[in-house]
Each structure stands twice: as C-alpha cells, then as structure tokens.
Short mmCIF file of C-alpha atoms and ligand atoms in Angstrom, two decimals:
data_model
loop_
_atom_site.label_atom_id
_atom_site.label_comp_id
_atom_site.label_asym_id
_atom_site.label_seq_id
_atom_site.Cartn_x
_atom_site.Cartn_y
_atom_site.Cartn_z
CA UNK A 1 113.95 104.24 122.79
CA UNK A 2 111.15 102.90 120.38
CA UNK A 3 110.13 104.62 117.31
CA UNK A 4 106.72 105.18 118.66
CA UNK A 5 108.19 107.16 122.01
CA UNK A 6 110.94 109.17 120.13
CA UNK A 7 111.44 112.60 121.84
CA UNK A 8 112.48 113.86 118.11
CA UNK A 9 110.04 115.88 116.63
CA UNK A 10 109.09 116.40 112.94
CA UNK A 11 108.58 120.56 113.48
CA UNK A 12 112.04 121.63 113.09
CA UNK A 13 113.72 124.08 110.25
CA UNK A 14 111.22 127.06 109.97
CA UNK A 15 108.22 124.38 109.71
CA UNK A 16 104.94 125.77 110.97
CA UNK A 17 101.36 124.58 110.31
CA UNK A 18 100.93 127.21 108.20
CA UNK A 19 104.27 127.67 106.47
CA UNK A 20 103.11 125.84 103.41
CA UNK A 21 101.23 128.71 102.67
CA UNK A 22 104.50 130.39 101.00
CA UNK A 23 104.89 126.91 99.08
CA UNK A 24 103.05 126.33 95.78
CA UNK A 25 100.30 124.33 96.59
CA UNK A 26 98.16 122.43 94.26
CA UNK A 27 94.67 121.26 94.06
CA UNK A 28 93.18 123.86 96.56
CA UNK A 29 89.71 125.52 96.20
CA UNK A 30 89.48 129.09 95.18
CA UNK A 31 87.20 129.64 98.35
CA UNK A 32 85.56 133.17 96.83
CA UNK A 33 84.11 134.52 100.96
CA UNK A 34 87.29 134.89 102.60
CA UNK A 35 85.61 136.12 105.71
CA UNK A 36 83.49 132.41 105.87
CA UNK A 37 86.81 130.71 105.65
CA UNK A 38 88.42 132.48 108.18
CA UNK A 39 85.14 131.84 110.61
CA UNK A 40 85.01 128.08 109.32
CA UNK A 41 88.71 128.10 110.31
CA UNK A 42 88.70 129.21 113.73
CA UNK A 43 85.60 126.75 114.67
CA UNK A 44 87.25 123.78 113.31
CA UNK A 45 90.53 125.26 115.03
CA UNK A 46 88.05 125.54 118.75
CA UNK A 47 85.92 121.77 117.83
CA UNK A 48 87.02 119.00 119.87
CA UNK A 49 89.94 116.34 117.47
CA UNK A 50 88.79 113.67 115.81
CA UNK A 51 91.65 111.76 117.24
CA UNK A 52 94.21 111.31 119.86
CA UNK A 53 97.88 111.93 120.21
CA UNK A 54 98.03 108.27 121.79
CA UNK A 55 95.92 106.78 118.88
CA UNK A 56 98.46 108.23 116.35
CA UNK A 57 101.33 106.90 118.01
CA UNK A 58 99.72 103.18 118.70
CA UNK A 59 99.39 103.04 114.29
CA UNK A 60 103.23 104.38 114.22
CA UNK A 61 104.61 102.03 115.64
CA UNK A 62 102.46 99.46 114.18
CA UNK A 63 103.57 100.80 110.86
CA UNK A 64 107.01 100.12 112.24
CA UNK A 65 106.42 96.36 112.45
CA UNK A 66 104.99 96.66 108.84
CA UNK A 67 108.02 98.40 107.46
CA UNK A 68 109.89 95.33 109.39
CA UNK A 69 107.89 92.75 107.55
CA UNK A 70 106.10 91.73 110.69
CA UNK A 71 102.91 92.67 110.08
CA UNK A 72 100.39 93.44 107.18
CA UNK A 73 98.23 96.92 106.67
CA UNK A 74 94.56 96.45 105.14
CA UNK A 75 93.31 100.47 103.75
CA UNK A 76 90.04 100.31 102.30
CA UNK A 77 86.80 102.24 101.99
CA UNK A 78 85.08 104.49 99.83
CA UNK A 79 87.16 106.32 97.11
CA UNK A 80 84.93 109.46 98.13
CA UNK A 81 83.18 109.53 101.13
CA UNK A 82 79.84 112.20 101.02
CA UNK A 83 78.15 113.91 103.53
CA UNK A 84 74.62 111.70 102.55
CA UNK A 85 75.93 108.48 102.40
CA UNK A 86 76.81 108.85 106.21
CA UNK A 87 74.36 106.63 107.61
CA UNK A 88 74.86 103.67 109.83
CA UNK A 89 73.97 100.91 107.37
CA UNK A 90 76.76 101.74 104.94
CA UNK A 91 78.74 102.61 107.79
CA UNK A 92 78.34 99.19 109.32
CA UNK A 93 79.03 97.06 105.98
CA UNK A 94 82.40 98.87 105.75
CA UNK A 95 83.30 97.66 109.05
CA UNK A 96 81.97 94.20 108.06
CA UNK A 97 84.10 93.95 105.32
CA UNK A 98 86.90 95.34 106.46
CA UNK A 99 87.00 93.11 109.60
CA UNK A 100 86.19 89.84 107.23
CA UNK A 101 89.14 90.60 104.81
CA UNK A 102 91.43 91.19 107.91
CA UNK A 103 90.41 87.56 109.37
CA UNK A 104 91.67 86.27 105.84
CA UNK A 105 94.36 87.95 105.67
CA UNK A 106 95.72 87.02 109.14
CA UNK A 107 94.71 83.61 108.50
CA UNK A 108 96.89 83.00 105.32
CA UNK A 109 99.74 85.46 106.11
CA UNK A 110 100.48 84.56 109.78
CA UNK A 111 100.71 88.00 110.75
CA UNK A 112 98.70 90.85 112.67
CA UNK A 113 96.47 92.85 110.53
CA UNK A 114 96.00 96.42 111.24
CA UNK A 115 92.98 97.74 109.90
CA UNK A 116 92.78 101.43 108.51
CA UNK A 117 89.43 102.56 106.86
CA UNK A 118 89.57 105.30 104.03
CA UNK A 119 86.49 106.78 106.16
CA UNK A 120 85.30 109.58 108.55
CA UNK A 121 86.74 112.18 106.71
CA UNK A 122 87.79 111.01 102.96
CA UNK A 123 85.45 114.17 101.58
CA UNK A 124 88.24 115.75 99.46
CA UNK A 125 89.03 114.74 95.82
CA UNK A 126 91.71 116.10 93.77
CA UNK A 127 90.53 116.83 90.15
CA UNK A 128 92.36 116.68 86.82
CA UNK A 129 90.75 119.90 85.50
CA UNK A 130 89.47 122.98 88.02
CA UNK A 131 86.40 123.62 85.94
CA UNK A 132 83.96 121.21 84.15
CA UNK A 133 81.97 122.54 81.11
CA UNK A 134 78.45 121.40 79.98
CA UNK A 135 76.31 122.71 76.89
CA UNK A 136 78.52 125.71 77.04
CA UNK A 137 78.14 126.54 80.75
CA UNK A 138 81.28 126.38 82.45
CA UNK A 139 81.70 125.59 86.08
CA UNK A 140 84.45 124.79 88.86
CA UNK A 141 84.82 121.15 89.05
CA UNK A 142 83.24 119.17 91.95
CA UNK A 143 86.06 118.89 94.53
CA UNK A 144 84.35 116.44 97.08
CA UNK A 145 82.14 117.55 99.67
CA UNK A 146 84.37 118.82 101.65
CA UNK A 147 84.65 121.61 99.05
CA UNK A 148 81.45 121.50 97.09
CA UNK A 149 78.27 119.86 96.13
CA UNK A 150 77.72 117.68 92.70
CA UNK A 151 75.02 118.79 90.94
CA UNK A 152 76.10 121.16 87.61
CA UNK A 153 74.67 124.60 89.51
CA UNK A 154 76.72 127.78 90.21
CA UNK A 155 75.41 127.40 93.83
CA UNK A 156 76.33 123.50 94.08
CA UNK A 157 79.29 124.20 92.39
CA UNK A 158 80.45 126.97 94.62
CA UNK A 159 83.26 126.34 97.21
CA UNK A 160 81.56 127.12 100.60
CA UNK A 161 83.93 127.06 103.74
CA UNK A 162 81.11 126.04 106.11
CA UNK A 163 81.61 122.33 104.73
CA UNK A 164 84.88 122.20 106.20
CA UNK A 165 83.07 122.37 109.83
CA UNK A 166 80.19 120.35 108.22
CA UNK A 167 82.98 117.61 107.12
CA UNK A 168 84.45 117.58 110.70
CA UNK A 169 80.93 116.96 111.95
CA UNK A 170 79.93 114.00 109.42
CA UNK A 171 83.69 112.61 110.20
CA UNK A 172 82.81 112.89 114.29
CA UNK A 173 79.38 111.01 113.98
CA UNK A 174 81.07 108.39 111.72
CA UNK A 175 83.77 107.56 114.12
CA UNK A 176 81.67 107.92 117.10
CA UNK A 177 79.43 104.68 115.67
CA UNK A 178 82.47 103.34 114.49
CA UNK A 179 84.03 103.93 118.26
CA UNK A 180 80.64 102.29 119.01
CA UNK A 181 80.72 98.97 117.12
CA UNK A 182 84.01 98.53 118.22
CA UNK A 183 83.43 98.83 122.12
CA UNK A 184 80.62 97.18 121.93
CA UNK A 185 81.62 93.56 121.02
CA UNK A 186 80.87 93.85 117.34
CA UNK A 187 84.47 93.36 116.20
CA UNK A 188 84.77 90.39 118.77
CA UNK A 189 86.49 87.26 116.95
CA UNK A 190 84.77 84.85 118.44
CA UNK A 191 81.39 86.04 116.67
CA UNK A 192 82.31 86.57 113.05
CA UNK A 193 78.83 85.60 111.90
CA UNK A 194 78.14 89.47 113.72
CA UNK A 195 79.83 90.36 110.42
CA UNK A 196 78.07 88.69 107.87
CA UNK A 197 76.65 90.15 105.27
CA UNK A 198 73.37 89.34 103.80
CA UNK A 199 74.26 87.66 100.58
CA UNK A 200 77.47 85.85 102.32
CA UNK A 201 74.90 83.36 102.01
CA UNK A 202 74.64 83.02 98.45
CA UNK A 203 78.32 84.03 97.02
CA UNK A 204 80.08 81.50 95.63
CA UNK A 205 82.54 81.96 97.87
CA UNK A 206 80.53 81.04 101.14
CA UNK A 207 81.68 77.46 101.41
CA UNK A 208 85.39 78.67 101.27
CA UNK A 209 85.21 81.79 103.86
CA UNK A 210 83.47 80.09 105.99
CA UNK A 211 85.87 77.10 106.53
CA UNK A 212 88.47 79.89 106.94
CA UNK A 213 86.02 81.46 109.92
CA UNK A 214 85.57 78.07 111.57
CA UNK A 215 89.62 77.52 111.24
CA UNK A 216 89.97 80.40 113.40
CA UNK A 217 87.35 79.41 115.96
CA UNK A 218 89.20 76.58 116.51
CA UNK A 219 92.29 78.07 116.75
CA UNK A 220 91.08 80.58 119.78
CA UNK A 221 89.11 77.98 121.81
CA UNK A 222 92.36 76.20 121.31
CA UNK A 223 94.43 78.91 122.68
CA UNK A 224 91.59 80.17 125.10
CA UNK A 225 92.25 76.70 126.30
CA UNK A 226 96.01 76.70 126.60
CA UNK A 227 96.42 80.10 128.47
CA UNK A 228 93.25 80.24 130.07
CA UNK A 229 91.92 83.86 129.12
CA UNK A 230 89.79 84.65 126.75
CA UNK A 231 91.79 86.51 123.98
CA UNK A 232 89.12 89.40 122.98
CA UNK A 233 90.63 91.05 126.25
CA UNK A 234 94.30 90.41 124.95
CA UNK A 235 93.86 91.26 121.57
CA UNK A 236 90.70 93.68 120.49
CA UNK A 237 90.39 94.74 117.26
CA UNK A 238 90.91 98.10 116.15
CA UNK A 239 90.30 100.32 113.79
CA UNK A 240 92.08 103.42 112.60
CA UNK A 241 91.04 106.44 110.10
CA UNK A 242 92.67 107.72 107.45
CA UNK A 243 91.88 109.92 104.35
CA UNK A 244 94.08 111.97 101.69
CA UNK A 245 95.12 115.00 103.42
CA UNK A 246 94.14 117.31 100.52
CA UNK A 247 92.59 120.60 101.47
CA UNK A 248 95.32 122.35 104.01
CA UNK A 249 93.13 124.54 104.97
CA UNK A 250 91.05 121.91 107.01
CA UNK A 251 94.00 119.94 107.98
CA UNK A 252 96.14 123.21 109.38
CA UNK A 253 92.91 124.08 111.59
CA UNK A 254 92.82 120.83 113.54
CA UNK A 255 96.46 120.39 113.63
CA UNK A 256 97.94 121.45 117.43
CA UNK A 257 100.02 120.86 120.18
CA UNK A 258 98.71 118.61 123.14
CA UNK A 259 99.60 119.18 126.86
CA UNK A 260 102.75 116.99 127.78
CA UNK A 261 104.08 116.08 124.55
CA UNK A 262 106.14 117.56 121.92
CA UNK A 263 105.30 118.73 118.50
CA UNK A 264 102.33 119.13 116.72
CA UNK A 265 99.49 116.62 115.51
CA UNK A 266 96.84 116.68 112.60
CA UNK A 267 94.20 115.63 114.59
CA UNK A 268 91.73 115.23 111.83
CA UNK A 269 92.65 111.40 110.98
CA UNK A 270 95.42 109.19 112.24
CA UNK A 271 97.03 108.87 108.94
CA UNK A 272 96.90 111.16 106.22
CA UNK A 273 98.38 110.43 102.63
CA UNK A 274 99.48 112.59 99.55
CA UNK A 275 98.00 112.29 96.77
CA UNK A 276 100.14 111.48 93.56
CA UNK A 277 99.49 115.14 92.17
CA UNK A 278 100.54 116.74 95.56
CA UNK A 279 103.34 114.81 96.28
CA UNK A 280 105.99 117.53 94.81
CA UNK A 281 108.97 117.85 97.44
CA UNK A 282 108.83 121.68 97.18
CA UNK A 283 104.99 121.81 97.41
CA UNK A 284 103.07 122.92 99.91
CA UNK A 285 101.74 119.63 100.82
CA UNK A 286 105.17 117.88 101.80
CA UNK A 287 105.74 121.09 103.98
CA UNK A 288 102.52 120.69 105.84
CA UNK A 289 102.68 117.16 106.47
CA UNK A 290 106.64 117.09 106.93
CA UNK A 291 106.14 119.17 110.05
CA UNK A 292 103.59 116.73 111.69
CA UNK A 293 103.48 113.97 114.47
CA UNK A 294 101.52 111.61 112.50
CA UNK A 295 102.99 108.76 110.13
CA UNK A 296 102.28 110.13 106.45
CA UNK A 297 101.50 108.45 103.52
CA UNK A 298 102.28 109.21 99.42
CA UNK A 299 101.10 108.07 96.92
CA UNK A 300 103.82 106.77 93.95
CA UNK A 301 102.65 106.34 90.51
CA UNK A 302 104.26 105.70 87.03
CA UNK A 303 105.41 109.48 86.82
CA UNK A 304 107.38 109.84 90.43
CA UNK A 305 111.17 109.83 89.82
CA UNK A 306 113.39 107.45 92.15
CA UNK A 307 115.16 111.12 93.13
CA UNK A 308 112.17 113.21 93.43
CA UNK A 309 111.30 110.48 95.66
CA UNK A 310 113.68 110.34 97.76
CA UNK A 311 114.10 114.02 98.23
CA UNK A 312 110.43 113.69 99.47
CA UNK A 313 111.09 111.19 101.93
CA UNK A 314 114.18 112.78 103.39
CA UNK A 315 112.16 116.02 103.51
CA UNK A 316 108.81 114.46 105.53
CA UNK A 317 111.46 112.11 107.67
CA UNK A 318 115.22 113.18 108.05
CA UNK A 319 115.77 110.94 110.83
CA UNK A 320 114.87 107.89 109.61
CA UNK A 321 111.83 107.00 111.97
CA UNK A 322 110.71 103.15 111.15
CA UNK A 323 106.67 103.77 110.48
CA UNK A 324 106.93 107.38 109.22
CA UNK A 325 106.75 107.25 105.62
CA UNK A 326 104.32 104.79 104.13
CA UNK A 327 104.72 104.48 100.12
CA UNK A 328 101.64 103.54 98.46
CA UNK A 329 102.45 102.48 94.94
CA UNK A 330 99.93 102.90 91.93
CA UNK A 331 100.95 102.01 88.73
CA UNK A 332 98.53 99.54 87.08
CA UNK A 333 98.70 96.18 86.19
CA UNK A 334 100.79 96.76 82.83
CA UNK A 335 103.34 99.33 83.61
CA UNK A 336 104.21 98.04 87.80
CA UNK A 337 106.73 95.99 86.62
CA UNK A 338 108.74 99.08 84.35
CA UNK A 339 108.35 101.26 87.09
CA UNK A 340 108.44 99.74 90.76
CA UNK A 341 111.41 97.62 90.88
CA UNK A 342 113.93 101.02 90.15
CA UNK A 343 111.61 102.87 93.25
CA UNK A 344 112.40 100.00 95.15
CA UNK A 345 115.72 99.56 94.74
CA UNK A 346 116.72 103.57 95.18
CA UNK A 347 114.67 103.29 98.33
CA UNK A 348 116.29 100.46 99.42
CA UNK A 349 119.71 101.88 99.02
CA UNK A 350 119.22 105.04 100.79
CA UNK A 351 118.44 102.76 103.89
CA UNK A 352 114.80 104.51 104.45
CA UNK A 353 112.57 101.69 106.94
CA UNK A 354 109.12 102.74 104.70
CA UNK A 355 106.17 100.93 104.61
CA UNK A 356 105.26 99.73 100.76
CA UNK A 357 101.71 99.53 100.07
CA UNK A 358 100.14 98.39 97.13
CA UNK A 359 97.33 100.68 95.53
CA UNK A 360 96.00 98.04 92.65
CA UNK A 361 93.07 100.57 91.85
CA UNK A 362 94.21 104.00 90.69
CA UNK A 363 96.49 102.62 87.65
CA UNK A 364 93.88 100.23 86.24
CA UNK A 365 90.94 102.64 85.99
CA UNK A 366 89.29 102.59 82.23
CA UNK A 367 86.57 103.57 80.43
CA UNK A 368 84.21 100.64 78.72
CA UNK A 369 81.25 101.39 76.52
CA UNK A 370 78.57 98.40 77.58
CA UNK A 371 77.11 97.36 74.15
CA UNK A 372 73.46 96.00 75.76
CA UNK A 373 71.52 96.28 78.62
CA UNK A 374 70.77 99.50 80.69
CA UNK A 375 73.96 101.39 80.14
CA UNK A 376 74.10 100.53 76.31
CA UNK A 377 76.62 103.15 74.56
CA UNK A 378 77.07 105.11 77.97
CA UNK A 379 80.81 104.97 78.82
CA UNK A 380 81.29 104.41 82.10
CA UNK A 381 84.43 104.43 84.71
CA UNK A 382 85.33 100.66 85.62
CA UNK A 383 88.28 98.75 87.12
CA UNK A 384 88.88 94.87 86.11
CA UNK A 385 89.05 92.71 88.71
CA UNK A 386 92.43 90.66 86.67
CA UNK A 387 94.03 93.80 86.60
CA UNK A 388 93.73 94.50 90.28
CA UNK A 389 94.92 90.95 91.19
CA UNK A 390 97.34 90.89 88.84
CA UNK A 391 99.12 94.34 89.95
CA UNK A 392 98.74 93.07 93.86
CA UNK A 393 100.53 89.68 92.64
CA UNK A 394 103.28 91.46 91.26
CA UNK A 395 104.02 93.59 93.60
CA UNK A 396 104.47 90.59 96.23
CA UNK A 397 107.23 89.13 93.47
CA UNK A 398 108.80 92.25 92.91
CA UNK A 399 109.06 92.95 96.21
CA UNK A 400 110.16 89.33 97.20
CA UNK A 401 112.78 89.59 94.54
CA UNK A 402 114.23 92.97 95.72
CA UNK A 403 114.33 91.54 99.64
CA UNK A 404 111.44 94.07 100.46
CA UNK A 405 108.71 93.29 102.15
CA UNK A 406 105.18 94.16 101.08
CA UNK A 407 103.41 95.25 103.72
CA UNK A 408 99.96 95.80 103.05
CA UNK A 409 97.37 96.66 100.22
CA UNK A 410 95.02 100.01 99.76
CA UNK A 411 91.91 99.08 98.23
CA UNK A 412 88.67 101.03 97.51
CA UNK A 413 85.86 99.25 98.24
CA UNK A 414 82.26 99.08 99.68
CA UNK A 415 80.52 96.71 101.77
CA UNK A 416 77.47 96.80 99.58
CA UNK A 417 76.61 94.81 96.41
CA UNK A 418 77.58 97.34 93.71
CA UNK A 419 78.50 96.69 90.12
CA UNK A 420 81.34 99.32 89.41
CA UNK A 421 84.32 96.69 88.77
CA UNK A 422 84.14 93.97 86.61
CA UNK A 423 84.73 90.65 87.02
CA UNK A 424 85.86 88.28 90.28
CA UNK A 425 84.21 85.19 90.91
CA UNK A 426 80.74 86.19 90.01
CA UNK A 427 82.00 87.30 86.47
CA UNK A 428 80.33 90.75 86.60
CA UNK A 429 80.40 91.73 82.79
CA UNK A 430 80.43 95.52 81.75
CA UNK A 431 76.67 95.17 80.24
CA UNK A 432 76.04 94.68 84.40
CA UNK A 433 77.47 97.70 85.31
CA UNK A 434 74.56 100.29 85.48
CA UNK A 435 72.76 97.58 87.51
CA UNK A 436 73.55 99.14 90.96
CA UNK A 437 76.74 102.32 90.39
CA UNK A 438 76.34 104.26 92.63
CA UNK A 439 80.36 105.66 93.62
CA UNK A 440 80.34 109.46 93.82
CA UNK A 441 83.92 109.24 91.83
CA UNK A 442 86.14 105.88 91.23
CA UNK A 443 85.06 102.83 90.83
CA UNK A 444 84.61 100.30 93.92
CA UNK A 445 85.31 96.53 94.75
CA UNK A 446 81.54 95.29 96.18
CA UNK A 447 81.35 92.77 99.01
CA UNK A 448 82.14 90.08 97.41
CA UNK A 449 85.22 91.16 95.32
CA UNK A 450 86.47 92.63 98.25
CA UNK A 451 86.51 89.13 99.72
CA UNK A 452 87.88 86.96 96.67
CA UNK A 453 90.96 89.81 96.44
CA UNK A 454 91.34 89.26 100.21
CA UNK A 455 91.45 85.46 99.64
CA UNK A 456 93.49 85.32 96.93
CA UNK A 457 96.16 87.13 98.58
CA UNK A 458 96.18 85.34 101.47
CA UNK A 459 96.56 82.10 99.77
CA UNK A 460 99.35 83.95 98.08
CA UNK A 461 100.71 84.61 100.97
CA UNK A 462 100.14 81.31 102.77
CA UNK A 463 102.63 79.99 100.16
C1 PEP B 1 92.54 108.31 95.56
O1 PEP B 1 93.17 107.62 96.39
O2 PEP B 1 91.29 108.32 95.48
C2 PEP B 1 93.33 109.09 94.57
C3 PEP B 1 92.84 110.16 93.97
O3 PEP B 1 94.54 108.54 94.38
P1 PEP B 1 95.84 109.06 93.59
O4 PEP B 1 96.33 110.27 94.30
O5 PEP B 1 96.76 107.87 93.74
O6 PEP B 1 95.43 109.29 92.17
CO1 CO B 2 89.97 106.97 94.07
#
C-alpha cells in the first residue's frame, strides 16, 4: 500500500483536536471576550473547508517523491499575508511568479515541481515580545491579522475572535480566484507569456528566461508530437496552500473527520508548518498537528537540538510515513554549515524518509541604516540577496555530501517590484530600500530576485 492510501492514522494515544489544550502552548493571543471566541469557533467549525481530504493526500504523496529525491518543492509567498492586500492583482503576480520559477526549476533540475504558495491563509505571525511599547504607551504586539490590526491603538491592537471567521473568508476568496486561474488555462505551459510580468521586459534577465521559456516550448511540441496528446490534459499544473499553523484555535475549528475515511484533517490549508518557536516536542503545537491527516512541516533553526528533533519527529510520525514530516531548515548563510550537517546526519541515522527544505530567509534577516536618500538614518529590516544564495548553495553541498537529497526551497517573496532585499542582478543598494517597502513584517524577494534565485539554482542543479 502507498504512503498516500495508508489505512494508519495519525489520531492514536489520547490525541484529540483539542488535547493540546492541556499542553503548554506558545505564541497564542490572550483573546479578552471569551464568549466571541467561542461564537467565532463554532462558525468556522459549521463554514464549508478550505480544502479537501483528496487534495491533502495528492501533496503527501508528492512529498513522498520529494523525500525520495524525485522531485523538487517550490514554497513561496508573502511572509504575512493581510486581509487588504487580498485583491486579485497581487493575487495574480504571486501565481505568476510562482509558476515562472517552477518552469526554471523543472527546466534545470529534471524533475517535477510541486508548487505550494505561503497564501490564502498565512494571517498569523508569531512575535518575539507579546506587547510593543511606544512613548510610554504599552500595547499587545500585532499578531497578524488573523489576531489583530497594525496600527498602535488599544482597539487595533485588541485580539478580536471575529477575524478568525474573517481570515477563513479572505483565505476562501483567495483560493477561489486562485481555483480560478488555474481551471481556466492560466497555468497552461504552452502560454507562459500569460505569466509575464510587466517589467519581464526590461530585467536584465529577460534575454536569459526567455530562452529557458522557448526551450520548453520546444520540448512539448516535441513531445505533443511524439505521443500525440496535448500534455496540458496529462500534466496540469497545480497549486497547493500552505501557511504556519500558529493560532490552534483557528486550526482545531476546521479540523474534522470526512465521510469514508479515517482520521481527522485540518482543513484550513493542505500543509501547515511549525514555526521554530512552537516546535517544542511537549508543546501544544506538536500535539495538535501530530494527531492530523495532513503532511506537517517544522521549521529547524540554529537553536533545535539533533534529539529534541528527533523526539519531534517520532512524536508527529511514529510510523515512518514517506511525505509526513517536511524539515524546513533556517539557519543563515554564516552559521548553516555549524549547524545542519549534525541535523542531517542524526536524521539520517534514525532512518526518518523527511523532506529537507531550505528556508534561506529567516537566518539572514538584518537591520541596515541607509546613509542617503529617502530612508536616510531610518533602520530598516532587509535580507541580502548573497546571503540567501549563498545559504541555498550550501545546503545543496551539505546535503550532497551527507547522501541527502534537498528537496525543495521556502522562499518569501512577492510578485511585485518591491525594494525590501538588497541586491541580485539589479544591485538594489540599501539607500533604495524605502523606494517601494511595503511587507507588513519580513522582508521579501521582488519579481525579479525571485527569478535570478530560481535561475541560479537551477543552473546549480543542472550541474
Ligand atoms: C516565517 O516563516 O515567517 C517565520 C516566522 O519563520 P520562523 O518560524 O522560521 O522564524
Ligand atoms: Co517571515
């Protein structure tokens, strides 16, 4: 029997979807109207999912081929989604971007490409302090919008229940144009100029992604040719959601059993991760997600412990389910290479099929103070564009050098032309950075960086 049609079942030992309340669990919202939660619950508990059973299962055992080196996983979107910036022109140049860095990708690594967005429902962001304090007025920290609103106001500021519904709603209409798109021919491979971005035109990398685009043509006439069907029918492109599963009481209300099939789905995304400040194996979050259908993600950084690790891992999957665990490893450019290859090799011995991800952005966030322009002597939250390659390009050799296989890279990016990380071909300097930021929290790739990293690796891994 395949991973992906195992009869095993993840809710076993006491597990139910709300037995993490009885764990410590971090990073939640001190919601202060019970009675709205509770009513916020139960609609989001009553709403039709986001997703299906079948969906979830189609990504597991696509996961499985990753964790066997047979195919390559592209994560990307926004680091926070918000409930304003759902509109269908952002929406769109996600896709776009997504679907571009995907054709690279599967042009230089020879593999299938499965595409997961960090959208329609990334709204929840965990937060190194609970309050923020400004000219002496103290207030709880924003927590994404899924929790609260921005501005420095007690009512902004407030955790209100009813944007967990709201979230769920702004997540439906995102995926339904998403859903959309799709279906309606706009992620058909045989018209990649759909895709194209405005200034494709003028990035100095046109010339080069578009011989890559007109490679491919040539390659499906060819094989249009040879088997006589047109491959859109064989092969359409798909897209699948996921976001860090953060606040459990959203997750827990859209998390159920579905007629003929065993155990119990979070059908909120298709793949939820851990964050790297959740990811205790006693916390609450590993017992939520242990006790769920869908493949799980955590996030490893430079303070996870090879045993704390693994005691994680055996906890979300005891049987050893190829496509169940995905690692996503954040370290930064300048400590990946203390801290990965030990991870690696404990993993490796305990026999666990995971999928390894890189994460190049979270470890190589800084602070720069531009010294002209707009933002002069404003310090501002950037990401280089060296670093980010150069933690990806390590992580193929370390992994190369342990016989693992890197299977795929989690990015944040946008499809628009932002300055938030510096550098890539264009040479974006930090005096350019107040030019067009506009990230609600971390720092983004724009269009075009997006692309380079995407073509970079692939001739890395063409080699
Ligand atoms: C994120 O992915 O935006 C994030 C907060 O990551 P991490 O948990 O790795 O810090
Ligand atoms: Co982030």
């Amino acid at each position: 029997m395949s991973a992906s049609t195992s009869s095993r079942t993840f809710a076993v030992d006491g597990w139910t979807p709300s037995s993490w309340r009885a764990r410590t669990t971090l990073q939640q919202p001190e919601w202060p109207d019970r009675a709205l939660l509770t009513s916020a619950r139960a609609e989001l508990a009553k709403l039709p999912p986001l997703v299906t059973s079948f969906e979830i299962d189609a990504l597991r055992s696509q996961l499985a081929e990753a964790a066997a080196g047979q195919r390559f996983i592209l994560q990307g979107g926004d680091c926070a989604e918000t409930f304003d910036g759902c509109e269908p022109g952002s929406i769109a140049a996600r896709l776009k971007i997504l679907l571009q860095m995907s054709l690279v990708l599967v042009q230089g690594g020879k593999r299938r490409v499965t595409r997961i967005g960090r959208f329609a429902g990334q709204y929840a962001k965990p937060r190194s302090s609970d309050s923020e304090t400004r000219d002496g007025l103290t207030l709880p920290a924003y927590r994404g919008d899924l929790v609260n609103g921005p501005a420095f106001d007690a009512a902004s500021r407030t955790p209100d229940p009813r944007r967990l519904v709201r979230g769920h709603e702004r997540a439906a209409l995102t995926l339904n144009f998403i859903r959309s798109l799709v279906d309606g021919g706009f992620a058909d491979l045989h018209h990649p100029e759909y895709w194209d971005l405005d200034f494709v035109k003028h990035s100095p990398l046109a010339k080069d992604y578009q011989a890559m685009v007109d490679q491919i043509g040539d390659g499906l006439r060819f094989m249009e040719t040879l088997v006589g069907v047109n491959v859109a029918q064989v092969h359409r492109v798909d897209f699948f959601t996921s976001h860090e599963g953060l606040v459990l009481d959203y997750e827990e209300a859209q998390t159920r059993q579905v007629p003929h099939r065993a155990g119990w789905w979070d059908l909120s995304t298709h793949f939820p991760w851990i964050g790297v400040r959740t990811g205790a194996p006693d916390g609450g979050h590993v017992e939520f997600f242990r006790g769920i259908e869908n493949p799980v993600g955590l996030k490893v950084g430079a303070s996870t412990e090879p045993d704390a690790l693994l005691a994680t891992i055996a906890r979300i999957d005891p049987h050893g389910t190829p496509g169940r665990v995905v690692l996503i490893t954040r370290f930064g450019a300048n400590m990946i290479a203390k801290h990965l290859p030990g991870l690696v090799d404990a993993v490796k011995r305990s026999g666990r099929p995971v999928v390894w991800i890189c994460d190049p952005m979270h470890g190589n966030t800084e602070t720069v103070v531009p010294q002209s322009g707009p933002g002069k002597g404003i310090p501002v939250k950037t990401r280089k564009f060296g670093h980010i390659l150069a933690e990806v390009e390590q992580a193929f050799e370390i992994h190369r050098a342990a016989g693992t296989w890197l299977g795929g890279i989690h990015v944040e990016l946008t499809g628009e032309d932002v300055t938030e990380c510096t550098g890539g071909a264009r040479g974006l300097s930090d005096e350019m950075l107040a030019r067009a930021y506009t990230s609600a929290v971390d720092p983004r790739l724009n269009y075009e960086q997006a692309l380079e990293l995407a073509m970079l690796i692939a001739r890395r891994m063409a080699r």
